Structure formats: structure tokens, C-alpha cells
Amino acid sequence: MQRWTSQQSLILGIIYETEHFLSAEQTHQNLMQRGENIGMATVYRNLRKLVGQGLISEVCWKNVNYYTRHPFSNAFFVCEKCEKMIRIDIPIADQTYLSNEVGMPVKKWSMVFEGTCRECEPCI
């Protein structure tokens, strides 16, 4: 059994309080803005632990890992202008449903939508 640390709690809190995805660097910036002196290596290590424990989800976009609260439907929207990533919850698209539809066990999947977010294109 792994020990639960205050750093894990802080990082988990930051991930869960945002609707958007955060990279390790963005998570670190949030910690620094709150006056928390946690190193980048500690952030990376704890993000990996939280993913391994099933407490947060991870997706890779353009060779950068991003993190969001769990459960996550593995669908997301990326703004072409500001590159903000927004969660899209698709209720029917869980692994059990997909496994049944495909006829084989689905272990991992993702779906990416691209366009312009409301902040970058307010007249949509």
C-alpha cells in the first residue's frame, strides 16, 4: 500500500477543480501560484501515481500528456487557436459498451474534436 502525501492531495485538487485538461507544467504553475513549493519532478511522479491509482485520466496530444479528473470518456475538443482542451462527456461511450460493439475487449480509446472555442470565436 502506498503512502498518501500532501503533494498528491494538492495535485489531485488542482486536477479536479478544472473542467479543462492540464499538462504537468500547467499543474506545476497552478501550485506555484498558490505558494506551494513543489518541484517539477514531484509533479510528474505524483501525476503518474494518480493515473496508476485510477484517480485521474491521461491523454496524449501532440506529444504532451494532459490530465483530467476521472472518470473521463476519452473524448475531448481542442481549440485550433488557443489549443485549450475541453472534456466532452459521451455517456454511451464507455469501455464495456465499446467492447460489446466491437466484439473484443477495448482497453483504451480516444476521440478528438477540433475547432474554435467560444472564447476565441465568440460569435459562434
PDB file of N, CA, C and O in Angstrom, residues 58-122:
ATOM      1  N   GLU A  58      -5.445  10.337 -18.273  1.00  0.00           N
ATOM      2  CA  GLU A  58      -4.349  10.937 -19.025  1.00  0.00           C
ATOM      3  C   GLU A  58      -4.598  10.723 -20.513  1.00  0.00           C
ATOM      4  O   GLU A  58      -4.998   9.642 -20.935  1.00  0.00           O
ATOM      5  N   VAL A  59      -4.374  11.776 -21.303  1.00  0.00           N
ATOM      6  CA  VAL A  59      -4.397  11.669 -22.756  1.00  0.00           C
ATOM      7  C   VAL A  59      -3.143  12.337 -23.296  1.00  0.00           C
ATOM      8  O   VAL A  59      -2.586  13.231 -22.659  1.00  0.00           O
ATOM      9  N   CYS A  60      -2.714  11.897 -24.450  1.00  0.00           N
ATOM     10  CA  CYS A  60      -1.545  12.492 -25.092  1.00  0.00           C
ATOM     11  C   CYS A  60      -2.018  13.252 -26.325  1.00  0.00           C
ATOM     12  O   CYS A  60      -2.762  12.713 -27.140  1.00  0.00           O
ATOM     13  N   TRP A  61      -1.597  14.505 -26.446  1.00  0.00           N
ATOM     14  CA  TRP A  61      -1.937  15.340 -27.587  1.00  0.00           C
ATOM     15  C   TRP A  61      -0.679  16.073 -28.014  1.00  0.00           C
ATOM     16  O   TRP A  61      -0.072  16.787 -27.213  1.00  0.00           O
ATOM     17  N   LYS A  62      -0.254  15.858 -29.257  1.00  0.00           N
ATOM     18  CA  LYS A  62       0.951  16.479 -29.804  1.00  0.00           C
ATOM     19  C   LYS A  62       2.164  16.241 -28.900  1.00  0.00           C
ATOM     20  O   LYS A  62       2.896  17.153 -28.542  1.00  0.00           O
ATOM     21  N   ASN A  63       2.322  14.985 -28.488  1.00  0.00           N
ATOM     22  CA  ASN A  63       3.453  14.539 -27.668  1.00  0.00           C
ATOM     23  C   ASN A  63       3.523  15.171 -26.278  1.00  0.00           C
ATOM     24  O   ASN A  63       4.586  15.219 -25.664  1.00  0.00           O
ATOM     25  N   VAL A  64       2.404  15.682 -25.783  1.00  0.00           N
ATOM     26  CA  VAL A  64       2.326  16.207 -24.416  1.00  0.00           C
ATOM     27  C   VAL A  64       1.213  15.457 -23.696  1.00  0.00           C
ATOM     28  O   VAL A  64       0.128  15.280 -24.247  1.00  0.00           O
ATOM     29  N   ASN A  65       1.473  15.011 -22.479  1.00  0.00           N
ATOM     30  CA  ASN A  65       0.451  14.346 -21.683  1.00  0.00           C
ATOM     31  C   ASN A  65      -0.362  15.390 -20.933  1.00  0.00           C
ATOM     32  O   ASN A  65       0.188  16.325 -20.358  1.00  0.00           O
ATOM     33  N   TYR A  66      -1.688  15.197 -20.955  1.00  0.00           N
ATOM     34  CA  TYR A  66      -2.618  16.078 -20.265  1.00  0.00           C
ATOM     35  C   TYR A  66      -3.442  15.235 -19.306  1.00  0.00           C
ATOM     36  O   TYR A  66      -3.707  14.059 -19.566  1.00  0.00           O
ATOM     37  N   TYR A  67      -3.894  15.867 -18.229  1.00  0.00           N
ATOM     38  CA  TYR A  67      -4.570  15.145 -17.160  1.00  0.00           C
ATOM     39  C   TYR A  67      -5.914  15.793 -16.852  1.00  0.00           C
ATOM     40  O   TYR A  67      -6.077  17.007 -16.950  1.00  0.00           O
ATOM     41  N   THR A  68      -6.883  14.949 -16.482  1.00  0.00           N
ATOM     42  CA  THR A  68      -8.216  15.413 -16.104  1.00  0.00           C
ATOM     43  C   THR A  68      -8.781  14.475 -15.059  1.00  0.00           C
ATOM     44  O   THR A  68      -8.263  13.380 -14.856  1.00  0.00           O
ATOM     45  N   ARG A  69      -9.853  14.906 -14.422  1.00  0.00           N
ATOM     46  CA  ARG A  69     -10.445  14.072 -13.377  1.00  0.00           C
ATOM     47  C   ARG A  69     -11.039  12.807 -13.972  1.00  0.00           C
ATOM     48  O   ARG A  69     -11.306  12.728 -15.162  1.00  0.00           O
ATOM     49  N   HIS A  70     -11.218  11.848 -13.150  1.00  0.00           N
ATOM     50  CA  HIS A  70     -11.734  10.543 -13.557  1.00  0.00           C
ATOM     51  C   HIS A  70     -13.137  10.382 -12.997  1.00  0.00           C
ATOM     52  O   HIS A  70     -13.395  10.878 -11.910  1.00  0.00           O
ATOM     53  N   PRO A  71     -14.106   9.770 -13.615  1.00  0.00           N
ATOM     54  CA  PRO A  71     -13.968   9.106 -14.917  1.00  0.00           C
ATOM     55  C   PRO A  71     -14.004  10.098 -16.063  1.00  0.00           C
ATOM     56  O   PRO A  71     -14.567  11.167 -15.961  1.00  0.00           O
ATOM     57  N   PHE A  72     -13.424   9.690 -17.143  1.00  0.00           N
ATOM     58  CA  PHE A  72     -13.289  10.522 -18.330  1.00  0.00           C
ATOM     59  C   PHE A  72     -13.684   9.683 -19.528  1.00  0.00           C
ATOM     60  O   PHE A  72     -13.293   8.537 -19.642  1.00  0.00           O
ATOM     61  N   SER A  73     -14.486  10.253 -20.406  1.00  0.00           N
ATOM     62  CA  SER A  73     -14.989   9.487 -21.540  1.00  0.00           C
ATOM     63  C   SER A  73     -13.964   9.330 -22.658  1.00  0.00           C
ATOM     64  O   SER A  73     -14.246   8.678 -23.640  1.00  0.00           O
ATOM     65  N   ASN A  74     -12.785   9.941 -22.525  1.00  0.00           N
ATOM     66  CA  ASN A  74     -11.733   9.885 -23.544  1.00  0.00           C
ATOM     67  C   ASN A  74     -12.102  10.609 -24.829  1.00  0.00           C
ATOM     68  O   ASN A  74     -11.559  10.331 -25.880  1.00  0.00           O
ATOM     69  N   ALA A  75     -13.028  11.548 -24.737  1.00  0.00           N
ATOM     70  CA  ALA A  75     -13.348  12.413 -25.866  1.00  0.00           C
ATOM     71  C   ALA A  75     -13.047  13.844 -25.441  1.00  0.00           C
ATOM     72  O   ALA A  75     -13.338  14.230 -24.313  1.00  0.00           O
ATOM     73  N   PHE A  76     -12.427  14.605 -26.332  1.00  0.00           N
ATOM     74  CA  PHE A  76     -12.113  15.977 -25.987  1.00  0.00           C
ATOM     75  C   PHE A  76     -12.084  16.861 -27.225  1.00  0.00           C
ATOM     76  O   PHE A  76     -11.937  16.393 -28.344  1.00  0.00           O
ATOM     77  N   PHE A  77     -12.285  18.159 -26.996  1.00  0.00           N
ATOM     78  CA  PHE A  77     -12.276  19.190 -28.022  1.00  0.00           C
ATOM     79  C   PHE A  77     -11.004  20.007 -27.852  1.00  0.00           C
ATOM     80  O   PHE A  77     -10.654  20.377 -26.733  1.00  0.00           O
ATOM     81  N   VAL A  78     -10.321  20.298 -28.954  1.00  0.00           N
ATOM     82  CA  VAL A  78      -9.119  21.127 -28.915  1.00  0.00           C
ATOM     83  C   VAL A  78      -9.368  22.360 -29.770  1.00  0.00           C
ATOM     84  O   VAL A  78      -9.739  22.255 -30.940  1.00  0.00           O
ATOM     85  N   CYS A  79      -9.176  23.537 -29.167  1.00  0.00           N
ATOM     86  CA  CYS A  79      -9.318  24.788 -29.907  1.00  0.00           C
ATOM     87  C   CYS A  79      -8.103  24.973 -30.812  1.00  0.00           C
ATOM     88  O   CYS A  79      -6.961  24.884 -30.357  1.00  0.00           O
ATOM     89  N   GLU A  80      -8.358  25.232 -32.084  1.00  0.00           N
ATOM     90  CA  GLU A  80      -7.274  25.413 -33.054  1.00  0.00           C
ATOM     91  C   GLU A  80      -6.509  26.716 -32.843  1.00  0.00           C
ATOM     92  O   GLU A  80      -5.360  26.830 -33.266  1.00  0.00           O
ATOM     93  N   LYS A  81      -7.128  27.677 -32.144  1.00  0.00           N
ATOM     94  CA  LYS A  81      -6.452  28.966 -31.935  1.00  0.00           C
ATOM     95  C   LYS A  81      -5.658  28.986 -30.636  1.00  0.00           C
ATOM     96  O   LYS A  81      -4.475  29.284 -30.631  1.00  0.00           O
ATOM     97  N   CYS A  82      -6.297  28.682 -29.507  1.00  0.00           N
ATOM     98  CA  CYS A  82      -5.599  28.786 -28.213  1.00  0.00           C
ATOM     99  C   CYS A  82      -5.110  27.435 -27.693  1.00  0.00           C
ATOM    100  O   CYS A  82      -4.415  27.379 -26.689  1.00  0.00           O
ATOM    101  N   GLU A  83      -5.496  26.343 -28.352  1.00  0.00           N
ATOM    102  CA  GLU A  83      -5.106  24.972 -28.013  1.00  0.00           C
ATOM    103  C   GLU A  83      -5.630  24.493 -26.662  1.00  0.00           C
ATOM    104  O   GLU A  83      -5.123  23.547 -26.088  1.00  0.00           O
ATOM    105  N   LYS A  84      -6.665  25.170 -26.135  1.00  0.00           N
ATOM    106  CA  LYS A  84      -7.297  24.709 -24.907  1.00  0.00           C
ATOM    107  C   LYS A  84      -7.989  23.381 -25.185  1.00  0.00           C
ATOM    108  O   LYS A  84      -8.567  23.171 -26.250  1.00  0.00           O
ATOM    109  N   MET A  85      -7.902  22.467 -24.224  1.00  0.00           N
ATOM    110  CA  MET A  85      -8.541  21.164 -24.350  1.00  0.00           C
ATOM    111  C   MET A  85      -9.739  21.125 -23.409  1.00  0.00           C
ATOM    112  O   MET A  85      -9.606  21.452 -22.230  1.00  0.00           O
ATOM    113  N   ILE A  86     -10.891  20.731 -23.935  1.00  0.00           N
ATOM    114  CA  ILE A  86     -12.128  20.709 -23.160  1.00  0.00           C
ATOM    115  C   ILE A  86     -12.687  19.294 -23.160  1.00  0.00           C
ATOM    116  O   ILE A  86     -12.778  18.643 -24.208  1.00  0.00           O
ATOM    117  N   ARG A  87     -13.065  18.823 -21.981  1.00  0.00           N
ATOM    118  CA  ARG A  87     -13.660  17.489 -21.844  1.00  0.00           C
ATOM    119  C   ARG A  87     -15.007  17.435 -22.549  1.00  0.00           C
ATOM    120  O   ARG A  87     -15.779  18.368 -22.501  1.00  0.00           O
ATOM    121  N   ILE A  88     -15.289  16.301 -23.177  1.00  0.00           N
ATOM    122  CA  ILE A  88     -16.608  16.039 -23.740  1.00  0.00           C
ATOM    123  C   ILE A  88     -17.065  14.706 -23.164  1.00  0.00           C
ATOM    124  O   ILE A  88     -16.432  13.678 -23.400  1.00  0.00           O
ATOM    125  N   ASP A  89     -18.118  14.745 -22.386  1.00  0.00           N
ATOM    126  CA  ASP A  89     -18.638  13.513 -21.803  1.00  0.00           C
ATOM    127  C   ASP A  89     -19.646  12.899 -22.747  1.00  0.00           C
ATOM    128  O   ASP A  89     -20.655  13.505 -23.089  1.00  0.00           O
ATOM    129  N   ILE A  90     -19.347  11.689 -23.213  1.00  0.00           N
ATOM    130  CA  ILE A  90     -20.221  10.953 -24.113  1.00  0.00           C
ATOM    131  C   ILE A  90     -20.743   9.755 -23.324  1.00  0.00           C
ATOM    132  O   ILE A  90     -20.005   8.793 -23.113  1.00  0.00           O
ATOM    133  N   PRO A  91     -21.981   9.811 -22.843  1.00  0.00           N
ATOM    134  CA  PRO A  91     -22.453   8.794 -21.909  1.00  0.00           C
ATOM    135  C   PRO A  91     -22.461   7.365 -22.443  1.00  0.00           C
ATOM    136  O   PRO A  91     -22.245   6.435 -21.681  1.00  0.00           O
ATOM    137  N   ILE A  92     -22.679   7.172 -23.732  1.00  0.00           N
ATOM    138  CA  ILE A  92     -22.747   5.796 -24.229  1.00  0.00           C
ATOM    139  C   ILE A  92     -21.379   5.201 -24.528  1.00  0.00           C
ATOM    140  O   ILE A  92     -21.257   4.018 -24.770  1.00  0.00           O
ATOM    141  N   ALA A  93     -20.356   6.027 -24.515  1.00  0.00           N
ATOM    142  CA  ALA A  93     -19.049   5.565 -24.966  1.00  0.00           C
ATOM    143  C   ALA A  93     -18.164   5.143 -23.797  1.00  0.00           C
ATOM    144  O   ALA A  93     -17.152   5.745 -23.530  1.00  0.00           O
ATOM    145  N   ASP A  94     -18.551   4.097 -23.099  1.00  0.00           N
ATOM    146  CA  ASP A  94     -17.651   3.568 -22.078  1.00  0.00           C
ATOM    147  C   ASP A  94     -17.013   2.289 -22.610  1.00  0.00           C
ATOM    148  O   ASP A  94     -17.395   1.767 -23.649  1.00  0.00           O
ATOM    149  N   GLN A  95     -16.021   1.788 -21.901  1.00  0.00           N
ATOM    150  CA  GLN A  95     -15.259   0.644 -22.402  1.00  0.00           C
ATOM    151  C   GLN A  95     -16.105  -0.617 -22.530  1.00  0.00           C
ATOM    152  O   GLN A  95     -15.921  -1.389 -23.459  1.00  0.00           O
ATOM    153  N   THR A  96     -17.041  -0.825 -21.629  1.00  0.00           N
ATOM    154  CA  THR A  96     -17.896  -2.013 -21.715  1.00  0.00           C
ATOM    155  C   THR A  96     -18.766  -1.943 -22.960  1.00  0.00           C
ATOM    156  O   THR A  96     -18.883  -2.911 -23.712  1.00  0.00           O
ATOM    157  N   TYR A  97     -19.384  -0.776 -23.188  1.00  0.00           N
ATOM    158  CA  TYR A  97     -20.213  -0.593 -24.372  1.00  0.00           C
ATOM    159  C   TYR A  97     -19.383  -0.802 -25.638  1.00  0.00           C
ATOM    160  O   TYR A  97     -19.791  -1.534 -26.551  1.00  0.00           O
ATOM    161  N   LEU A  98     -18.214  -0.170 -25.704  1.00  0.00           N
ATOM    162  CA  LEU A  98     -17.376  -0.297 -26.897  1.00  0.00           C
ATOM    163  C   LEU A  98     -16.901  -1.738 -27.097  1.00  0.00           C
ATOM    164  O   LEU A  98     -16.881  -2.233 -28.224  1.00  0.00           O
ATOM    165  N   SER A  99     -16.551  -2.406 -26.006  1.00  0.00           N
ATOM    166  CA  SER A  99     -16.118  -3.806 -26.107  1.00  0.00           C
ATOM    167  C   SER A  99     -17.236  -4.669 -26.677  1.00  0.00           C
ATOM    168  O   SER A  99     -16.992  -5.530 -27.530  1.00  0.00           O
ATOM    169  N   ASN A 100     -18.460  -4.439 -26.217  1.00  0.00           N
ATOM    170  CA  ASN A 100     -19.601  -5.202 -26.733  1.00  0.00           C
ATOM    171  C   ASN A 100     -19.845  -4.902 -28.206  1.00  0.00           C
ATOM    172  O   ASN A 100     -20.146  -5.803 -28.988  1.00  0.00           O
ATOM    173  N   GLU A 101     -19.729  -3.635 -28.611  1.00  0.00           N
ATOM    174  CA  GLU A 101     -19.947  -3.260 -30.005  1.00  0.00           C
ATOM    175  C   GLU A 101     -18.870  -3.830 -30.928  1.00  0.00           C
ATOM    176  O   GLU A 101     -19.163  -4.282 -32.025  1.00  0.00           O
ATOM    177  N   VAL A 102     -17.627  -3.800 -30.490  1.00  0.00           N
ATOM    178  CA  VAL A 102     -16.502  -4.268 -31.300  1.00  0.00           C
ATOM    179  C   VAL A 102     -16.402  -5.784 -31.258  1.00  0.00           C
ATOM    180  O   VAL A 102     -15.921  -6.419 -32.193  1.00  0.00           O
ATOM    181  N   GLY A 103     -16.866  -6.393 -30.181  1.00  0.00           N
ATOM    182  CA  GLY A 103     -16.771  -7.839 -30.028  1.00  0.00           C
ATOM    183  C   GLY A 103     -15.427  -8.294 -29.487  1.00  0.00           C
ATOM    184  O   GLY A 103     -15.095  -9.477 -29.534  1.00  0.00           O
ATOM    185  N   MET A 104     -14.635  -7.353 -29.007  1.00  0.00           N
ATOM    186  CA  MET A 104     -13.318  -7.635 -28.418  1.00  0.00           C
ATOM    187  C   MET A 104     -13.116  -6.668 -27.261  1.00  0.00           C
ATOM    188  O   MET A 104     -13.708  -5.595 -27.248  1.00  0.00           O
ATOM    189  N   PRO A 105     -12.268  -7.029 -26.318  1.00  0.00           N
ATOM    190  CA  PRO A 105     -12.041  -6.105 -25.199  1.00  0.00           C
ATOM    191  C   PRO A 105     -11.349  -4.815 -25.647  1.00  0.00           C
ATOM    192  O   PRO A 105     -10.309  -4.871 -26.283  1.00  0.00           O
ATOM    193  N   VAL A 106     -11.952  -3.685 -25.334  1.00  0.00           N
ATOM    194  CA  VAL A 106     -11.348  -2.383 -25.608  1.00  0.00           C
ATOM    195  C   VAL A 106     -10.716  -1.913 -24.316  1.00  0.00           C
ATOM    196  O   VAL A 106     -11.388  -1.761 -23.311  1.00  0.00           O
ATOM    197  N   LYS A 107      -9.397  -1.700 -24.343  1.00  0.00           N
ATOM    198  CA  LYS A 107      -8.684  -1.276 -23.145  1.00  0.00           C
ATOM    199  C   LYS A 107      -8.495   0.232 -23.092  1.00  0.00           C
ATOM    200  O   LYS A 107      -8.461   0.823 -22.030  1.00  0.00           O
ATOM    201  N   LYS A 108      -8.371   0.857 -24.265  1.00  0.00           N
ATOM    202  CA  LYS A 108      -8.105   2.287 -24.302  1.00  0.00           C
ATOM    203  C   LYS A 108      -8.621   2.849 -25.614  1.00  0.00           C
ATOM    204  O   LYS A 108      -8.517   2.204 -26.652  1.00  0.00           O
ATOM    205  N   TRP A 109      -9.176   4.050 -25.565  1.00  0.00           N
ATOM    206  CA  TRP A 109      -9.644   4.706 -26.777  1.00  0.00           C
ATOM    207  C   TRP A 109      -9.644   6.207 -26.551  1.00  0.00           C
ATOM    208  O   TRP A 109      -9.597   6.686 -25.429  1.00  0.00           O
ATOM    209  N   SER A 110      -9.685   6.966 -27.654  1.00  0.00           N
ATOM    210  CA  SER A 110      -9.831   8.417 -27.547  1.00  0.00           C
ATOM    211  C   SER A 110     -10.496   8.945 -28.808  1.00  0.00           C
ATOM    212  O   SER A 110     -10.460   8.312 -29.861  1.00  0.00           O
ATOM    213  N   MET A 111     -11.125  10.085 -28.658  1.00  0.00           N
ATOM    214  CA  MET A 111     -11.809  10.747 -29.758  1.00  0.00           C
ATOM    215  C   MET A 111     -11.499  12.240 -29.638  1.00  0.00           C
ATOM    216  O   MET A 111     -11.685  12.822 -28.575  1.00  0.00           O
ATOM    217  N   VAL A 112     -11.015  12.844 -30.712  1.00  0.00           N
ATOM    218  CA  VAL A 112     -10.610  14.245 -30.675  1.00  0.00           C
ATOM    219  C   VAL A 112     -11.469  15.042 -31.651  1.00  0.00           C
ATOM    220  O   VAL A 112     -11.616  14.669 -32.811  1.00  0.00           O
ATOM    221  N   PHE A 113     -12.020  16.137 -31.159  1.00  0.00           N
ATOM    222  CA  PHE A 113     -12.749  17.088 -31.984  1.00  0.00           C
ATOM    223  C   PHE A 113     -11.916  18.360 -32.030  1.00  0.00           C
ATOM    224  O   PHE A 113     -11.369  18.779 -31.016  1.00  0.00           O
ATOM    225  N   GLU A 114     -11.809  18.981 -33.202  1.00  0.00           N
ATOM    226  CA  GLU A 114     -11.038  20.216 -33.333  1.00  0.00           C
ATOM    227  C   GLU A 114     -11.922  21.309 -33.906  1.00  0.00           C
ATOM    228  O   GLU A 114     -12.797  21.043 -34.720  1.00  0.00           O
ATOM    229  N   GLY A 115     -11.693  22.525 -33.471  1.00  0.00           N
ATOM    230  CA  GLY A 115     -12.458  23.680 -33.934  1.00  0.00           C
ATOM    231  C   GLY A 115     -12.002  24.903 -33.178  1.00  0.00           C
ATOM    232  O   GLY A 115     -10.878  24.961 -32.686  1.00  0.00           O
ATOM    233  N   THR A 116     -12.880  25.884 -33.049  1.00  0.00           N
ATOM    234  CA  THR A 116     -12.565  27.117 -32.347  1.00  0.00           C
ATOM    235  C   THR A 116     -13.481  27.240 -31.139  1.00  0.00           C
ATOM    236  O   THR A 116     -14.698  27.113 -31.267  1.00  0.00           O
ATOM    237  N   CYS A 117     -12.895  27.491 -29.967  1.00  0.00           N
ATOM    238  CA  CYS A 117     -13.693  27.600 -28.740  1.00  0.00           C
ATOM    239  C   CYS A 117     -14.454  28.926 -28.699  1.00  0.00           C
ATOM    240  O   CYS A 117     -14.184  29.838 -29.479  1.00  0.00           O
ATOM    241  N   ARG A 118     -15.390  29.043 -27.766  1.00  0.00           N
ATOM    242  CA  ARG A 118     -16.221  30.250 -27.645  1.00  0.00           C
ATOM    243  C   ARG A 118     -15.408  31.489 -27.310  1.00  0.00           C
ATOM    244  O   ARG A 118     -15.758  32.589 -27.738  1.00  0.00           O
ATOM    245  N   GLU A 119     -14.345  31.329 -26.511  1.00  0.00           N
ATOM    246  CA  GLU A 119     -13.538  32.490 -26.160  1.00  0.00           C
ATOM    247  C   GLU A 119     -12.775  33.035 -27.358  1.00  0.00           C
ATOM    248  O   GLU A 119     -12.572  34.246 -27.472  1.00  0.00           O
ATOM    249  N   CYS A 120     -12.344  32.175 -28.261  1.00  0.00           N
ATOM    250  CA  CYS A 120     -11.594  32.614 -29.444  1.00  0.00           C
ATOM    251  C   CYS A 120     -12.500  33.026 -30.590  1.00  0.00           C
ATOM    252  O   CYS A 120     -12.110  33.812 -31.446  1.00  0.00           O
ATOM    253  N   GLU A 121     -13.705  32.504 -30.626  1.00  0.00           N
ATOM    254  CA  GLU A 121     -14.650  32.794 -31.708  1.00  0.00           C
ATOM    255  C   GLU A 121     -16.024  33.064 -31.075  1.00  0.00           C
ATOM    256  O   GLU A 121     -16.915  32.244 -31.135  1.00  0.00           O
ATOM    257  N   PRO A 122     -16.191  34.243 -30.442  1.00  0.00           N
ATOM    258  CA  PRO A 122     -17.403  34.484 -29.638  1.00  0.00           C
ATOM    259  C   PRO A 122     -18.700  34.536 -30.427  1.00  0.00           C
ATOM    260  O   PRO A 122     -19.766  34.451 -29.857  1.00  0.00           O
TER     261      PRO A 122
END
